[in-house]
């Protein structure tokens, strides 16, 4: 059945993979990419779909409630998949206001617009969906009770490589109490509460997912993996925060994009689903893997760039360990990651090395001219 879906933040990292998946998989749907094009938005991430008849880009700020409401009315939107956010923890430490503005007020503006538009329709909320994409960081940090790592109680394709470890026995479940520590995660937590409040108060058909760390092509090179691949290539120092002992659960971005598709179509209204890979890695182990992989792909002796590792002052309030229990999603909707980490890292490093022009455009700021050339005057 045909649907019109607004995907917010579609020019960002995860959003561009979600837009690509929906545009290609659902030719009957109309996919509207609503994005403000902040520093993190890059329309060249979507070059391969921008001419498709079922795709449309709209430059808009989610905080602009009248504009969002008008867009929903004009486009007769049936669903919203909401990814737009300020997403980088280090930036939130420097400028918390913009995180509260976009992540909290922007989400509220979308909720109000969806409520106002859908309530004005004869069928009201029938067949409608507001799907909010959130993060595991809202749950706070887990203890590192097994610093050497143990066989985890669960495994997935993502964790089935040579490295298959959990650094503690506790995991974030959908029932874990919220305990955000950074201004970023505090703002995301607040937005999650607003989404659930709109379901409980007004009956808005909402779904929330909390996902672990994503990696893959088109990630802005301020985040660990693309930043470090680029630095290794150019033999620049690799700034490892603290002792590099912090641990994250990683997923190749196309896997969460598939989960988002599945949950948007088959998830239960008012439910929360955790998305994770049971694939924990300490930062320092990832950095070593990135160095070896990048060196090998560049034809350098493997590991020759280990001396680029530079331990720097830790991130303020740095969460020690994130580990997601995604059993509910696996059991109820049958989702599983498709790629093991070493394969995903190889694919990702290769992509950044093959797409140096993308990285150069992003690091020089030239990517922001792409919008001017593509969309001005339309
Ligand atoms: P990103 O920073 O790469 O992209 C964010 C996008 O949102 C950009 O295109 C930006 O232009 C747009 N945007 C920002 N402010 C806007 C505004 N006011 N109005 C309209 N558009 C705006 O982010 P990402 O890493 O792709 O993350 C996407 C979502 O997934 C976020 O909500 C984030 O909290 C969540 N998430 C990310 C990860 C991860 O590992 N990257 C993990 C879990 C959850
Ligand atoms: O867990 C999900 C979250 O993952 C998302 O909600 C966020 O949007 C996303 O940015 C990501 O947050 P992290 O803070 O985990 O990602 P980042 O890539 O910034 O850092 C990963 C780890 O690497 C973290 O422990 C900090 C460390 N790090 C990061 C950078 C940029 C370094 O040691 N050095 C660095 O230069």
Tab-separated table of C-alpha atoms and ligand atoms in Angstrom:
chain	number	residue	atom	x	y	z
A	1	UNK	CA	0.000	0.000	0.000
A	2	UNK	CA	1.262	3.465	-0.818
A	3	UNK	CA	2.390	5.684	2.050
A	4	UNK	CA	4.036	9.056	2.491
A	5	UNK	CA	6.783	9.001	5.067
A	6	UNK	CA	8.785	11.936	6.366
A	7	UNK	CA	12.285	10.887	7.420
A	8	UNK	CA	13.946	13.613	9.496
A	9	UNK	CA	17.743	13.863	9.481
A	10	UNK	CA	17.896	11.915	6.219
A	11	UNK	CA	21.026	13.758	5.065
A	12	UNK	CA	23.000	12.561	8.101
A	13	UNK	CA	24.852	9.319	8.664
A	14	UNK	CA	22.174	6.788	9.683
A	15	UNK	CA	19.369	8.799	8.076
A	16	UNK	CA	20.960	8.564	4.617
A	17	UNK	CA	21.110	4.762	4.897
A	18	UNK	CA	17.470	4.646	6.011
A	19	UNK	CA	16.370	6.951	3.162
A	20	UNK	CA	18.297	4.857	0.613
A	21	UNK	CA	16.760	1.634	1.911
A	22	UNK	CA	13.191	2.980	1.856
A	23	UNK	CA	13.484	4.719	-1.537
A	24	UNK	CA	14.866	1.582	-3.188
A	25	UNK	CA	12.750	-0.994	-1.377
A	26	UNK	CA	9.387	0.795	-1.527
A	27	UNK	CA	8.870	2.389	-4.973
A	28	UNK	CA	5.175	2.914	-4.043
A	29	UNK	CA	6.034	5.065	-1.029
A	30	UNK	CA	6.824	8.756	-1.163
A	31	UNK	CA	9.898	9.417	0.947
A	32	UNK	CA	10.368	13.005	2.094
A	33	UNK	CA	13.775	13.763	3.553
A	34	UNK	CA	13.331	16.683	5.988
A	35	UNK	CA	16.726	18.006	7.013
A	36	UNK	CA	18.112	21.371	8.100
A	37	UNK	CA	21.539	20.543	6.649
A	38	UNK	CA	23.559	21.413	9.717
A	39	UNK	CA	27.293	20.680	9.579
A	40	UNK	CA	26.309	16.970	9.864
A	41	UNK	CA	23.887	16.975	6.923
A	42	UNK	CA	25.353	16.166	3.542
A	43	UNK	CA	23.180	15.679	0.477
A	44	UNK	CA	26.010	14.065	-1.429
A	45	UNK	CA	25.378	11.045	0.845
A	46	UNK	CA	22.252	10.482	-1.260
A	47	UNK	CA	23.523	11.142	-4.800
A	48	UNK	CA	22.401	7.683	-5.901
A	49	UNK	CA	18.733	8.246	-4.979
A	50	UNK	CA	18.199	11.975	-5.465
A	51	UNK	CA	16.698	11.571	-8.951
A	52	UNK	CA	14.274	8.781	-7.980
A	53	UNK	CA	10.623	9.757	-8.499
A	54	UNK	CA	9.584	8.637	-4.994
A	55	UNK	CA	12.203	10.823	-3.245
A	56	UNK	CA	11.978	14.457	-2.257
A	57	UNK	CA	14.298	16.634	-0.186
A	58	UNK	CA	12.978	19.514	1.932
A	59	UNK	CA	15.378	21.828	3.726
A	60	UNK	CA	13.672	22.570	7.033
A	61	UNK	CA	14.370	22.928	10.734
A	62	UNK	CA	12.359	20.462	12.835
A	63	UNK	CA	12.008	23.247	15.429
A	64	UNK	CA	9.947	25.326	12.955
A	65	UNK	CA	6.530	24.060	14.054
A	66	UNK	CA	4.359	25.983	11.513
A	67	UNK	CA	6.561	24.821	8.622
A	68	UNK	CA	6.563	21.199	9.813
A	69	UNK	CA	2.763	21.222	10.253
A	70	UNK	CA	2.274	22.693	6.767
A	71	UNK	CA	4.617	20.099	5.274
A	72	UNK	CA	2.672	17.284	6.919
A	73	UNK	CA	-0.595	18.715	5.607
A	74	UNK	CA	0.683	19.437	2.089
A	75	UNK	CA	2.324	16.030	1.742
A	76	UNK	CA	-0.415	14.154	3.635
A	77	UNK	CA	2.174	12.333	5.690
A	78	UNK	CA	1.217	8.933	7.099
A	79	UNK	CA	4.383	8.350	9.064
A	80	UNK	CA	7.415	10.028	10.577
A	81	UNK	CA	10.745	8.340	11.173
A	82	UNK	CA	12.592	10.833	13.324
A	83	UNK	CA	16.395	10.747	13.231
A	84	UNK	CA	17.266	14.460	13.113
A	85	UNK	CA	19.360	15.400	16.108
A	86	UNK	CA	22.555	16.916	17.316
A	87	UNK	CA	24.418	13.643	17.780
A	88	UNK	CA	28.012	14.196	18.923
A	89	UNK	CA	28.730	13.905	22.668
A	90	UNK	CA	31.870	16.109	22.566
A	91	UNK	CA	29.919	18.960	20.934
A	92	UNK	CA	27.209	18.648	23.598
A	93	UNK	CA	29.821	19.256	26.289
A	94	UNK	CA	30.815	22.517	24.562
A	95	UNK	CA	27.332	23.694	23.524
A	96	UNK	CA	24.467	22.050	25.439
A	97	UNK	CA	21.900	24.670	24.323
A	98	UNK	CA	21.784	23.527	20.713
A	99	UNK	CA	21.260	19.950	21.907
A	100	UNK	CA	18.278	20.947	24.067
A	101	UNK	CA	16.910	23.053	21.210
A	102	UNK	CA	17.121	20.449	18.448
A	103	UNK	CA	16.739	17.194	20.345
A	104	UNK	CA	14.063	18.305	22.817
A	105	UNK	CA	12.229	21.256	21.250
A	106	UNK	CA	12.587	19.859	17.741
A	107	UNK	CA	11.089	16.534	18.773
A	108	UNK	CA	8.270	18.344	20.564
A	109	UNK	CA	7.563	20.408	17.459
A	110	UNK	CA	7.289	17.233	15.337
A	111	UNK	CA	5.040	15.557	17.918
A	112	UNK	CA	2.712	18.572	18.032
A	113	UNK	CA	2.579	18.772	14.246
A	114	UNK	CA	1.819	15.045	13.897
A	115	UNK	CA	-0.886	15.278	16.566
A	116	UNK	CA	-2.481	18.385	15.020
A	117	UNK	CA	-2.464	17.003	11.471
A	118	UNK	CA	-3.536	13.434	12.209
A	119	UNK	CA	-6.271	14.539	14.634
A	120	UNK	CA	-7.720	16.723	11.855
A	121	UNK	CA	-8.255	13.683	9.591
A	122	UNK	CA	-11.468	11.614	9.555
A	123	UNK	CA	-9.475	8.428	10.200
A	124	UNK	CA	-7.376	10.211	12.893
A	125	UNK	CA	-4.488	7.963	14.021
A	126	UNK	CA	-5.556	4.900	12.007
A	127	UNK	CA	-2.565	3.643	9.971
A	128	UNK	CA	-0.281	6.404	11.264
A	129	UNK	CA	3.094	6.043	12.978
A	130	UNK	CA	5.555	8.313	14.758
A	131	UNK	CA	8.815	6.398	15.099
A	132	UNK	CA	11.464	8.058	17.259
A	133	UNK	CA	15.104	6.942	16.921
A	134	UNK	CA	16.988	7.139	20.189
A	135	UNK	CA	20.201	5.880	21.693
A	136	UNK	CA	21.479	3.442	24.323
A	137	UNK	CA	23.254	6.402	25.976
A	138	UNK	CA	20.007	7.366	27.763
A	139	UNK	CA	20.495	4.332	30.034
A	140	UNK	CA	23.768	5.720	31.398
A	141	UNK	CA	26.840	3.545	31.831
A	142	UNK	CA	27.377	-0.069	32.865
A	143	UNK	CA	30.055	-1.390	35.181
A	144	UNK	CA	33.106	-3.137	33.789
A	145	UNK	CA	32.938	-6.155	36.072
A	146	UNK	CA	35.007	-8.417	33.794
A	147	UNK	CA	37.744	-6.146	32.457
A	148	UNK	CA	39.425	-9.062	30.700
A	149	UNK	CA	36.168	-9.979	28.992
A	150	UNK	CA	34.153	-13.199	29.138
A	151	UNK	CA	32.069	-15.139	26.642
A	152	UNK	CA	28.832	-13.163	26.601
A	153	UNK	CA	25.553	-14.900	27.434
A	154	UNK	CA	24.263	-14.162	23.935
A	155	UNK	CA	25.830	-13.835	20.534
A	156	UNK	CA	24.809	-12.575	17.119
A	157	UNK	CA	26.352	-12.539	13.687
A	158	UNK	CA	27.929	-9.174	14.607
A	159	UNK	CA	29.783	-10.713	17.538
A	160	UNK	CA	30.748	-14.025	16.003
A	161	UNK	CA	34.225	-13.030	14.822
A	162	UNK	CA	37.522	-13.721	16.555
A	163	UNK	CA	36.602	-11.214	19.271
A	164	UNK	CA	33.488	-12.287	21.149
A	165	UNK	CA	33.487	-10.718	24.575
A	166	UNK	CA	31.364	-9.030	27.221
A	167	UNK	CA	33.060	-6.864	29.817
A	168	UNK	CA	30.327	-7.248	32.418
A	169	UNK	CA	27.317	-9.352	33.206
A	170	UNK	CA	24.744	-6.533	33.108
A	171	UNK	CA	23.113	-5.296	29.865
A	172	UNK	CA	20.727	-2.479	28.999
A	173	UNK	CA	17.214	-3.860	28.498
A	174	UNK	CA	14.066	-1.971	27.518
A	175	UNK	CA	13.254	-1.752	31.253
A	176	UNK	CA	16.576	-0.233	32.360
A	177	UNK	CA	16.088	3.045	34.246
A	178	UNK	CA	17.160	6.184	32.384
A	179	UNK	CA	20.349	7.719	33.791
A	180	UNK	CA	21.872	9.975	31.122
A	181	UNK	CA	25.242	11.569	31.876
A	182	UNK	CA	26.113	13.856	28.939
A	183	UNK	CA	24.112	16.855	27.733
A	184	UNK	CA	23.579	14.854	24.499
A	185	UNK	CA	22.090	11.834	26.245
A	186	UNK	CA	20.105	14.048	28.653
A	187	UNK	CA	18.499	15.778	25.663
A	188	UNK	CA	17.807	12.437	23.918
A	189	UNK	CA	16.309	11.065	27.165
A	190	UNK	CA	14.057	14.097	27.436
A	191	UNK	CA	12.894	13.650	23.838
A	192	UNK	CA	12.116	9.966	24.526
A	193	UNK	CA	9.981	11.013	27.512
A	194	UNK	CA	8.064	13.516	25.358
A	195	UNK	CA	7.393	10.856	22.722
A	196	UNK	CA	6.027	8.404	25.305
A	197	UNK	CA	4.036	11.205	26.972
A	198	UNK	CA	2.338	11.981	23.632
A	199	UNK	CA	1.285	8.353	23.378
A	200	UNK	CA	0.039	8.183	26.953
A	201	UNK	CA	-1.707	11.564	26.944
A	202	UNK	CA	-3.056	11.884	23.397
A	203	UNK	CA	-2.898	8.354	22.005
A	204	UNK	CA	-0.320	9.336	19.360
A	205	UNK	CA	0.859	6.057	17.760
A	206	UNK	CA	4.516	6.134	18.772
A	207	UNK	CA	7.402	3.679	18.813
A	208	UNK	CA	10.845	4.306	20.337
A	209	UNK	CA	14.063	2.423	19.648
A	210	UNK	CA	17.350	2.716	21.524
A	211	UNK	CA	20.332	1.708	19.451
A	212	UNK	CA	24.006	1.099	20.159
A	213	UNK	CA	26.963	2.613	18.248
A	214	UNK	CA	26.714	2.537	14.450
A	215	UNK	CA	29.659	2.568	12.056
A	216	UNK	CA	29.967	2.466	8.271
A	217	UNK	CA	30.098	4.731	5.203
A	218	UNK	CA	29.014	8.407	5.329
A	219	UNK	CA	29.684	8.937	9.052
A	220	UNK	CA	30.887	12.445	9.827
A	221	UNK	CA	34.642	12.273	10.563
A	222	UNK	CA	34.364	13.651	14.091
A	223	UNK	CA	33.256	10.215	15.322
A	224	UNK	CA	35.866	7.636	16.363
A	225	UNK	CA	36.011	5.310	13.346
A	226	UNK	CA	36.037	7.704	10.339
A	227	UNK	CA	38.215	10.222	12.208
A	228	UNK	CA	40.817	7.596	12.976
A	229	UNK	CA	40.830	6.016	9.482
A	230	UNK	CA	41.419	9.455	7.987
A	231	UNK	CA	44.167	10.225	10.508
A	232	UNK	CA	45.911	6.891	9.902
A	233	UNK	CA	45.882	7.545	6.166
A	234	UNK	CA	47.485	10.951	6.699
A	235	UNK	CA	49.737	9.688	9.519
A	236	UNK	CA	48.200	12.101	12.038
A	237	UNK	CA	47.972	11.359	15.805
A	238	UNK	CA	45.057	9.225	17.021
A	239	UNK	CA	43.646	10.920	20.152
A	240	UNK	CA	42.507	8.059	22.416
A	241	UNK	CA	40.530	9.428	25.370
A	242	UNK	CA	41.749	8.305	28.831
A	243	UNK	CA	43.210	4.812	28.756
A	244	UNK	CA	41.134	3.607	25.804
A	245	UNK	CA	39.382	1.146	28.133
A	246	UNK	CA	35.838	2.401	27.442
A	247	UNK	CA	33.687	-0.155	25.719
A	248	UNK	CA	30.882	0.145	23.174
A	249	UNK	CA	28.590	-2.284	21.320
A	250	UNK	CA	28.981	-1.761	17.544
A	251	UNK	CA	26.677	-2.361	14.566
A	252	UNK	CA	27.308	-1.913	10.843
A	253	UNK	CA	24.870	0.870	9.869
A	254	UNK	CA	22.919	-1.130	7.285
A	255	UNK	CA	21.842	-3.521	10.045
A	256	UNK	CA	20.121	-0.857	12.193
A	257	UNK	CA	18.635	0.573	8.964
A	258	UNK	CA	17.030	-2.849	8.324
A	259	UNK	CA	15.847	-2.934	11.931
A	260	UNK	CA	14.245	0.497	11.484
A	261	UNK	CA	12.387	-0.753	8.389
A	262	UNK	CA	11.168	-3.854	10.249
A	263	UNK	CA	10.122	-1.954	13.366
A	264	UNK	CA	8.393	0.806	11.379
A	265	UNK	CA	6.261	-1.812	9.623
A	266	UNK	CA	5.861	-4.559	12.233
A	267	UNK	CA	6.668	-3.046	15.641
A	268	UNK	CA	3.916	-2.643	18.230
A	269	UNK	CA	2.644	0.851	18.971
A	270	UNK	CA	3.791	2.220	22.361
A	271	UNK	CA	6.620	-0.312	22.541
A	272	UNK	CA	10.352	0.232	22.942
A	273	UNK	CA	12.913	-1.946	21.156
A	274	UNK	CA	16.632	-2.044	21.874
A	275	UNK	CA	18.874	-2.485	18.830
A	276	UNK	CA	22.339	-3.907	19.499
A	277	UNK	CA	24.803	-6.500	18.292
A	278	UNK	CA	26.116	-8.184	21.475
A	279	UNK	CA	29.393	-6.976	19.999
A	280	UNK	CA	31.431	-5.201	22.657
A	281	UNK	CA	34.828	-3.723	21.913
A	282	UNK	CA	37.169	-1.639	24.030
A	283	UNK	CA	38.166	1.524	22.170
A	284	UNK	CA	41.852	0.630	22.199
A	285	UNK	CA	41.134	-2.745	20.570
A	286	UNK	CA	39.139	-1.020	17.831
A	287	UNK	CA	41.951	1.469	17.290
A	288	UNK	CA	44.474	-1.372	16.874
A	289	UNK	CA	42.143	-3.179	14.469
A	290	UNK	CA	41.687	0.051	12.462
A	291	UNK	CA	45.445	0.594	12.257
A	292	UNK	CA	46.111	-2.966	11.078
A	293	UNK	CA	43.263	-2.914	8.551
A	294	UNK	CA	44.111	0.540	7.173
A	295	UNK	CA	47.823	-0.248	6.924
A	296	UNK	CA	47.111	-3.511	5.101
A	297	UNK	CA	44.681	-1.880	2.647
A	298	UNK	CA	47.161	0.925	1.963
A	299	UNK	CA	49.950	-1.587	1.322
A	300	UNK	CA	51.904	-0.525	4.412
A	301	UNK	CA	53.439	-3.106	6.791
A	302	UNK	CA	50.537	-4.129	9.042
A	303	UNK	CA	50.737	-2.309	12.395
A	304	UNK	CA	53.450	0.135	11.300
A	305	UNK	CA	51.213	3.039	12.401
A	306	UNK	CA	50.724	1.866	16.005
A	307	UNK	CA	52.937	4.757	17.140
A	308	UNK	CA	50.182	7.201	16.085
A	309	UNK	CA	48.209	6.173	19.196
A	310	UNK	CA	48.222	9.201	21.508
A	311	UNK	CA	46.521	9.014	24.898
A	312	UNK	CA	44.804	12.334	25.633
A	313	UNK	CA	42.702	13.799	28.470
A	314	UNK	CA	39.531	11.804	28.939
A	315	UNK	CA	36.123	13.038	27.739
A	316	UNK	CA	34.298	14.695	30.681
A	317	UNK	CA	31.748	12.308	32.181
A	318	UNK	CA	32.906	9.567	29.798
A	319	UNK	CA	30.539	6.573	30.033
A	320	UNK	CA	32.567	3.427	30.669
A	321	UNK	CA	30.535	0.657	29.082
A	322	UNK	CA	27.435	0.331	26.891
A	323	UNK	CA	26.026	-3.118	26.179
A	324	UNK	CA	22.586	-3.632	24.687
A	325	UNK	CA	20.340	-6.627	25.175
A	326	UNK	CA	18.384	-6.808	21.909
A	327	UNK	CA	16.732	-10.161	22.649
A	328	UNK	CA	13.235	-8.639	22.405
A	329	UNK	CA	13.803	-7.407	18.851
A	330	UNK	CA	15.409	-10.680	17.804
A	331	UNK	CA	12.691	-12.825	19.371
A	332	UNK	CA	9.595	-10.758	18.457
A	333	UNK	CA	10.550	-9.465	15.018
A	334	UNK	CA	13.310	-11.871	13.961
A	335	UNK	CA	15.977	-9.196	13.372
A	336	UNK	CA	19.648	-10.168	13.452
A	337	UNK	CA	22.756	-8.274	12.417
A	338	UNK	CA	24.097	-9.581	9.116
A	339	UNK	CA	27.770	-8.769	9.364
A	340	UNK	CA	30.511	-9.643	11.795
A	341	UNK	CA	32.611	-6.776	13.106
A	342	UNK	CA	35.922	-7.560	11.402
A	343	UNK	CA	34.099	-7.843	8.042
A	344	UNK	CA	32.213	-4.610	8.692
A	345	UNK	CA	35.404	-2.772	9.656
A	346	UNK	CA	37.180	-4.006	6.524
A	347	UNK	CA	34.263	-2.819	4.367
A	348	UNK	CA	34.141	0.519	6.178
A	349	UNK	CA	37.886	1.244	6.033
A	350	UNK	CA	37.899	0.314	2.348
A	351	UNK	CA	34.973	2.700	1.734
A	352	UNK	CA	36.745	5.652	3.402
A	353	UNK	CA	39.972	4.921	1.539
A	354	UNK	CA	38.108	4.619	-1.778
A	355	UNK	CA	36.098	7.774	-1.082
A	356	UNK	CA	38.835	10.175	-0.093
A	357	UNK	CA	37.048	12.866	-2.140
A	358	UNK	CA	34.008	12.559	0.164
A	359	UNK	CA	36.242	12.892	3.229
A	360	UNK	CA	38.161	15.808	1.720
A	361	UNK	CA	34.919	17.630	0.845
A	362	UNK	CA	33.624	17.103	4.373
A	363	UNK	CA	36.824	18.135	6.117
A	364	UNK	CA	37.238	21.227	3.889
A	365	UNK	CA	33.576	22.269	4.167
A	366	UNK	CA	32.998	21.984	0.386
A	367	UNK	CA	30.177	19.488	0.863
A	368	UNK	CA	27.940	22.310	2.032
A	369	UNK	CA	28.054	23.766	-1.505
A	370	UNK	CA	26.393	20.635	-2.890
A	371	UNK	CA	22.944	21.808	-1.756
A	372	UNK	CA	23.403	25.146	-3.504
A	373	UNK	CA	24.265	23.473	-6.803
A	374	UNK	CA	21.565	20.786	-6.627
A	375	UNK	CA	18.566	22.491	-5.100
A	376	UNK	CA	18.807	26.240	-5.546
A	377	UNK	CA	15.860	27.560	-7.496
A	378	UNK	CA	13.780	24.352	-7.328
B	1	LIG	P1	24.167	12.780	12.275
B	1	LIG	O1	24.699	13.833	13.181
B	1	LIG	O2	25.071	12.123	11.301
B	1	LIG	O3	22.954	13.372	11.421
B	1	LIG	C1	21.969	14.196	11.997
B	1	LIG	C2	21.147	14.790	10.858
B	1	LIG	O4	20.107	15.602	11.465
B	1	LIG	C3	21.944	15.710	9.929
B	1	LIG	O5	21.606	15.444	8.593
B	1	LIG	C4	21.488	17.106	10.336
B	1	LIG	O6	21.541	18.049	9.267
B	1	LIG	C5	20.062	16.847	10.775
B	1	LIG	N1	19.581	17.865	11.727
B	1	LIG	C6	20.212	18.300	12.851
B	1	LIG	N2	19.462	19.268	13.429
B	1	LIG	C7	18.346	19.416	12.675
B	1	LIG	C8	17.190	20.240	12.785
B	1	LIG	N3	17.052	21.141	13.763
B	1	LIG	N4	16.214	20.116	11.843
B	1	LIG	C9	16.349	19.218	10.828
B	1	LIG	N5	17.432	18.434	10.663
B	1	LIG	C10	18.415	18.522	11.583
B	1	LIG	O7	23.464	11.716	13.237
B	1	LIG	P2	23.449	10.108	13.173
B	1	LIG	O8	24.673	9.616	13.790
B	1	LIG	O9	23.047	9.699	11.815
B	1	LIG	O10	22.245	9.825	14.184
B	1	LIG	C11	20.894	9.857	13.724
B	1	LIG	C12	19.979	9.598	14.898
B	1	LIG	O11	20.271	8.310	15.463
B	1	LIG	C13	20.120	10.594	16.039
B	1	LIG	O12	18.834	10.841	16.558
B	1	LIG	C14	20.992	9.882	17.060
B	1	LIG	O13	20.703	10.327	18.374
B	1	LIG	C15	20.553	8.447	16.853
B	1	LIG	N6	21.575	7.422	17.162
B	1	LIG	C16	22.811	7.474	16.566
B	1	LIG	C17	23.733	6.452	16.817
B	1	LIG	C18	25.090	6.460	16.182
B	1	LIG	O14	25.919	5.600	16.516
B	1	LIG	N7	25.403	7.362	15.251
B	1	LIG	C19	23.394	5.407	17.678
B	1	LIG	C20	22.125	5.404	18.282
B	1	LIG	C21	21.216	6.419	17.994
B	2	LIG	O1	25.871	4.618	21.743
B	2	LIG	C1	25.230	5.316	20.726
B	2	LIG	C2	25.928	6.641	20.484
B	2	LIG	O2	27.147	6.357	19.805
B	2	LIG	C3	25.093	7.625	19.678
B	2	LIG	O3	23.941	7.949	20.400
B	2	LIG	C4	25.899	8.888	19.363
B	2	LIG	O4	25.145	9.737	18.522
B	2	LIG	C5	27.170	8.483	18.640
B	2	LIG	O5	27.971	9.620	18.410
B	2	LIG	C6	27.943	7.463	19.477
B	2	LIG	O6	28.459	8.076	20.692
B	2	LIG	P1	29.925	7.776	21.235
B	2	LIG	O7	30.331	8.871	22.117
B	2	LIG	O8	30.017	6.387	21.751
B	2	LIG	O9	30.736	7.814	19.806
B	2	LIG	P2	32.140	8.467	19.406
B	2	LIG	O10	32.472	7.979	18.048
B	2	LIG	O11	32.178	9.932	19.678
B	2	LIG	O12	33.146	7.776	20.446
B	2	LIG	C7	33.278	6.368	20.546
B	2	LIG	C8	34.241	6.083	21.695
B	2	LIG	O13	35.555	6.521	21.316
B	2	LIG	C9	33.915	6.825	22.968
B	2	LIG	O14	34.221	6.008	24.085
B	2	LIG	C10	34.845	8.029	22.949
B	2	LIG	C11	36.064	7.503	22.215
B	2	LIG	N1	36.793	8.510	21.399
B	2	LIG	C12	36.098	9.239	20.510
B	2	LIG	C13	36.719	10.187	19.716
B	2	LIG	C14	35.938	11.033	18.737
B	2	LIG	C15	38.175	8.655	21.546
B	2	LIG	O15	38.820	7.956	22.352
B	2	LIG	N2	38.796	9.596	20.756
B	2	LIG	C16	38.128	10.389	19.868
B	2	LIG	O16	38.772	11.244	19.211
